[in-house]
GROMACS .gro file of C-alpha atoms in nm:
model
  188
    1UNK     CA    1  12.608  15.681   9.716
    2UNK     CA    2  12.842  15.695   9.401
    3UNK     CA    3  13.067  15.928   9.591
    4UNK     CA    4  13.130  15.712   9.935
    5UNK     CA    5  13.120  15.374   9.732
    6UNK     CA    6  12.779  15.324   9.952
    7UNK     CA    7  12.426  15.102   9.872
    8UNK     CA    8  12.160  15.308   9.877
    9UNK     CA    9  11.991  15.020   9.975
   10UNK     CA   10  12.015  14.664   9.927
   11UNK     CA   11  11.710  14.421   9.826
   12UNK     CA   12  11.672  14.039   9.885
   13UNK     CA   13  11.390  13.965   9.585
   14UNK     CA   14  11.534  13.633   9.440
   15UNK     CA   15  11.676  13.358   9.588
   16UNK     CA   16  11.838  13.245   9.225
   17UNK     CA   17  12.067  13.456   8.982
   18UNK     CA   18  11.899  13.772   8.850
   19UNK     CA   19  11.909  13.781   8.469
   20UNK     CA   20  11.767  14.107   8.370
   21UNK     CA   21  11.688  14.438   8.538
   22UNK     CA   22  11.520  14.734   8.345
   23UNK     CA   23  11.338  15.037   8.420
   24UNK     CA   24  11.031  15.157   8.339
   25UNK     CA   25  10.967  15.443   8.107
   26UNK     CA   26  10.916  15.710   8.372
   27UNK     CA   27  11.242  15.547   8.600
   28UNK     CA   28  11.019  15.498   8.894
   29UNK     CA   29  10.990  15.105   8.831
   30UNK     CA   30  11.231  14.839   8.801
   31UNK     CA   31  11.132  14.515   8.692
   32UNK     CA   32  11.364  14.245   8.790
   33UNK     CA   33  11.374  13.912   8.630
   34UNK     CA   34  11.550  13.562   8.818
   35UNK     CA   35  11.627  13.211   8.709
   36UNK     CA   36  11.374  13.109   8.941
   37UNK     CA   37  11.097  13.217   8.704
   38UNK     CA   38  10.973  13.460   8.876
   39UNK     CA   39  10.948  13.904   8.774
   40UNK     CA   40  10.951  14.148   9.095
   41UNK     CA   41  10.884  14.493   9.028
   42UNK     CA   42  11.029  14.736   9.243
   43UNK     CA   43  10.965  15.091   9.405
   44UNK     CA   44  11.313  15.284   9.280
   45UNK     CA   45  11.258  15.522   9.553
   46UNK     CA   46  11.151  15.343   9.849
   47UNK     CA   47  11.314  14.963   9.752
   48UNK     CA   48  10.943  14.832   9.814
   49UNK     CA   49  10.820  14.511   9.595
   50UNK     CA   50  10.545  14.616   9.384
   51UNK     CA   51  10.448  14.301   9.226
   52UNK     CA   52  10.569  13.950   9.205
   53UNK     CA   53  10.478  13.778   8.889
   54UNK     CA   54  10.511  13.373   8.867
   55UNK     CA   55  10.389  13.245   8.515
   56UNK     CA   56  10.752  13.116   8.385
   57UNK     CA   57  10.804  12.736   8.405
   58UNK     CA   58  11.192  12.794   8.407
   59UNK     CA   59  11.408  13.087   8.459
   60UNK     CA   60  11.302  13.438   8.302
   61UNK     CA   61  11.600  13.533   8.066
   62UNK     CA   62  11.484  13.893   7.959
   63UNK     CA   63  11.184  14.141   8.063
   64UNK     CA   64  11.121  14.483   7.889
   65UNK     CA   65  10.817  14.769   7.922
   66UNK     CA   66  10.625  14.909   7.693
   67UNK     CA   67  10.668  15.243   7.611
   68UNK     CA   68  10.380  15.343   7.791
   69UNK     CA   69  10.473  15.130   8.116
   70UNK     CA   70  10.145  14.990   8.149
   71UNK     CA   71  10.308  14.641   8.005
   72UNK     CA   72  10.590  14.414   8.049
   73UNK     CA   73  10.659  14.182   7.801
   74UNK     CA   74  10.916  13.832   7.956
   75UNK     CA   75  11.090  13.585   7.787
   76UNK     CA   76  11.191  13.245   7.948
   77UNK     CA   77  11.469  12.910   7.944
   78UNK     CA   78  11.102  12.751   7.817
   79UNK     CA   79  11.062  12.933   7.525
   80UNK     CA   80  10.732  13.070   7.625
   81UNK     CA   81  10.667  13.499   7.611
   82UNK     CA   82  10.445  13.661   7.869
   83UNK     CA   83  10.255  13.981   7.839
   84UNK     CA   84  10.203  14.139   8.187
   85UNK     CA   85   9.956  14.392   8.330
   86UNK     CA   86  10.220  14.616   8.500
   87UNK     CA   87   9.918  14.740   8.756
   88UNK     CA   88   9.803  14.410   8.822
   89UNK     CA   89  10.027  14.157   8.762
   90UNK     CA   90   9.787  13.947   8.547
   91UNK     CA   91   9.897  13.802   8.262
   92UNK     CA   92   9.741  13.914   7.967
   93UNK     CA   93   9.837  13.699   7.706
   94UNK     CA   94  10.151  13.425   7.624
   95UNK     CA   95  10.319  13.400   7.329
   96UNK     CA   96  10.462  13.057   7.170
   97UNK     CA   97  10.599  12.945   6.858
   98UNK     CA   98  11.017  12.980   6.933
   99UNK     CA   99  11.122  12.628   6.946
  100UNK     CA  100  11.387  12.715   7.246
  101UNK     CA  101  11.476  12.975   7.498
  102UNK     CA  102  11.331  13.323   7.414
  103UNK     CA  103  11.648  13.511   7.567
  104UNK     CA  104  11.574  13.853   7.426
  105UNK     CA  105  11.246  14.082   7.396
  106UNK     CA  106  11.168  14.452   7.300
  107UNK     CA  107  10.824  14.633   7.215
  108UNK     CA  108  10.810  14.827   6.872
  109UNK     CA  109  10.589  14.977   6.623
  110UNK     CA  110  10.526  15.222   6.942
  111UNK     CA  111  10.404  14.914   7.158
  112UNK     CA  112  10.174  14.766   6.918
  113UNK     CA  113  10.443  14.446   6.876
  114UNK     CA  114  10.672  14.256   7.038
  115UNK     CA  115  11.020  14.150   6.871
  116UNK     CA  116  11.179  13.819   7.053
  117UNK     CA  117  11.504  13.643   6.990
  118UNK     CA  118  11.588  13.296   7.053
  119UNK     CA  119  11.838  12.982   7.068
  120UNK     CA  120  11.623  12.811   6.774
  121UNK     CA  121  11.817  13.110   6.546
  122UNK     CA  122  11.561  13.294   6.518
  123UNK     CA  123  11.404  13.664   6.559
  124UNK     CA  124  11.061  13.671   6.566
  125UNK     CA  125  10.756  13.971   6.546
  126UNK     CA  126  10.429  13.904   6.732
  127UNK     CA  127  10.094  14.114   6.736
  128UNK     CA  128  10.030  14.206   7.055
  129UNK     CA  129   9.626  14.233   6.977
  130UNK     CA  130   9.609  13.867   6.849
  131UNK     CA  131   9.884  13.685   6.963
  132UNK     CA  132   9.936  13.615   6.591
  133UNK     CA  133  10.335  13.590   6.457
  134UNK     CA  134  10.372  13.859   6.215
  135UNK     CA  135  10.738  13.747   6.103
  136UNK     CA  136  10.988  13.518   6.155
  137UNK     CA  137  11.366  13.609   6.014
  138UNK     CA  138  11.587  13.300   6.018
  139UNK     CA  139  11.938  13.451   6.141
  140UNK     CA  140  12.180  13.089   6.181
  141UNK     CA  141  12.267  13.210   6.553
  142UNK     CA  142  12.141  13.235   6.897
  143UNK     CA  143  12.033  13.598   6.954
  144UNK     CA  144  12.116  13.728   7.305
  145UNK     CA  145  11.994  13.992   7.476
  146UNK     CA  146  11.775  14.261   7.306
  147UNK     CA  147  11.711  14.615   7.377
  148UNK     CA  148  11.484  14.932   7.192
  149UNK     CA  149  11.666  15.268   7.120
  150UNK     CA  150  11.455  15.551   7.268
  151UNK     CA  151  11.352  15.646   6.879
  152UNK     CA  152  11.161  15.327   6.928
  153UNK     CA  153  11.316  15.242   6.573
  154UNK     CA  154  11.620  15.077   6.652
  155UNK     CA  155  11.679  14.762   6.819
  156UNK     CA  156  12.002  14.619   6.960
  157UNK     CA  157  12.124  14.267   7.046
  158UNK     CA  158  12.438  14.047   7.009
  159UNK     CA  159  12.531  13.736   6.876
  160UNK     CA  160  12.842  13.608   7.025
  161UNK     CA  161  13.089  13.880   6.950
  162UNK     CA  162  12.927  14.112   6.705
  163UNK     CA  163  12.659  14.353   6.822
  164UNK     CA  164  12.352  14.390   6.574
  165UNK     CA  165  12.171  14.710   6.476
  166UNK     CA  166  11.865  14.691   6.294
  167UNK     CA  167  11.515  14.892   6.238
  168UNK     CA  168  11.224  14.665   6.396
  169UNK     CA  169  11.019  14.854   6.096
  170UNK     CA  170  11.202  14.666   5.820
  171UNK     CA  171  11.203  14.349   5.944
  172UNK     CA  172  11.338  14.176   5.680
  173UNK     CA  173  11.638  14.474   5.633
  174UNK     CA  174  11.957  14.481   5.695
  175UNK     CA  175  12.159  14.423   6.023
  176UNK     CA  176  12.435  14.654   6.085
  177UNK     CA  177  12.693  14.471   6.248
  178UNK     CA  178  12.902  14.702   6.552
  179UNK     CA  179  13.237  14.468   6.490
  180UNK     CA  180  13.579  14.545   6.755
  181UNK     CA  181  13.516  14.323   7.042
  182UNK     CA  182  13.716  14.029   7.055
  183UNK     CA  183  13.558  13.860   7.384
  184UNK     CA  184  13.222  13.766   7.485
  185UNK     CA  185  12.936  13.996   7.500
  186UNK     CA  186  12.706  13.936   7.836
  187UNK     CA  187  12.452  14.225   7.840
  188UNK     CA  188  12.299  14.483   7.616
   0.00000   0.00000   0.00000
């Protein structure tokens, strides 16, 4: 209740720090992701756990859906990336190649990719029919967080105090850089 300060209701899911909480596409989902290694995916309207996904060695640093909700990509302290089956649970495929933690992840090219960013300096582009990398762009700092514009052609993250801006499409372009803050970033 926004007006009376209220929880409309309050969930025990993790028993470690939550890290990232999005919703799906339609709002009716929200997948939560812990330093326990562990995804829970939520009801929004009645609070009930959908899912519980275990696959993560170490803690899950960032989840995201596809645009279609019927997949949920994770990134983990392990460096490893996990596609989901959002109906399911399953996993249906893992990502590696990121030498350290994969702390951000977005789907583009309308779902039919996955972008990742890491603490080995690196952004990375994966095809989500093969597994296969499709680039790697070399950026000299740990990319944290990561999020997809709802044009599905713009994708956001931060490194330390400067915010990033850049089309998923041209991988290789240019960053805009969002300069102003002067103290740490912790979410995007």
């Amino acid at each position: 209740d926004m007006d009376g300060n209220t929880p409309l209701a309050k969930l025990k899911v993790h028993n470690e720090a939550i890290n990232a909480i999005v919703f799906s596409p339609d709002s009716l989902i929200a997948a939560v992701a812990s330093a326990d290694g562990t995804i829970s995916l939520v009801d929004v309207s009645t609070s009930e756990i959908l899912h519980h996904f275990e696959g993560h060695e170490g803690a899950v640093l960032d989840v995201a859906f596809s645009p279609d909700g019927q997949q949920l990509v994770s990134g983990g302290s392990t460096a490893l990336i996990i596609l989901w089956d959002v109906a399911s649970g399953e996993t249906l495929k893992t990502f590696t190649g990121h030498a350290d933690f994969v702390s951000g992840v977005a789907f583009v090219d309308e779902g039919a990719a996955i972008a990742s960013g890491s603490g080995d300096l690196s952004l990375r582009k994966w095809d989500i029919a093969t597994g296969e990398q499709l680039q790697l762009r070399e950026i000299g700092a740990t990319v944290e967080g990561m999020a997809l514009g709802p044009d599905g052609h713009n994708i956001i993250h931060f490194v330390d105090h400067v915010i990033l801006l850049w089309d998923p499409r041209q991988f290789d372009g240019t960053h805009n850089q969002l300069l102003g803050h002067e103290g740490q970033i912790n979410d995007i």
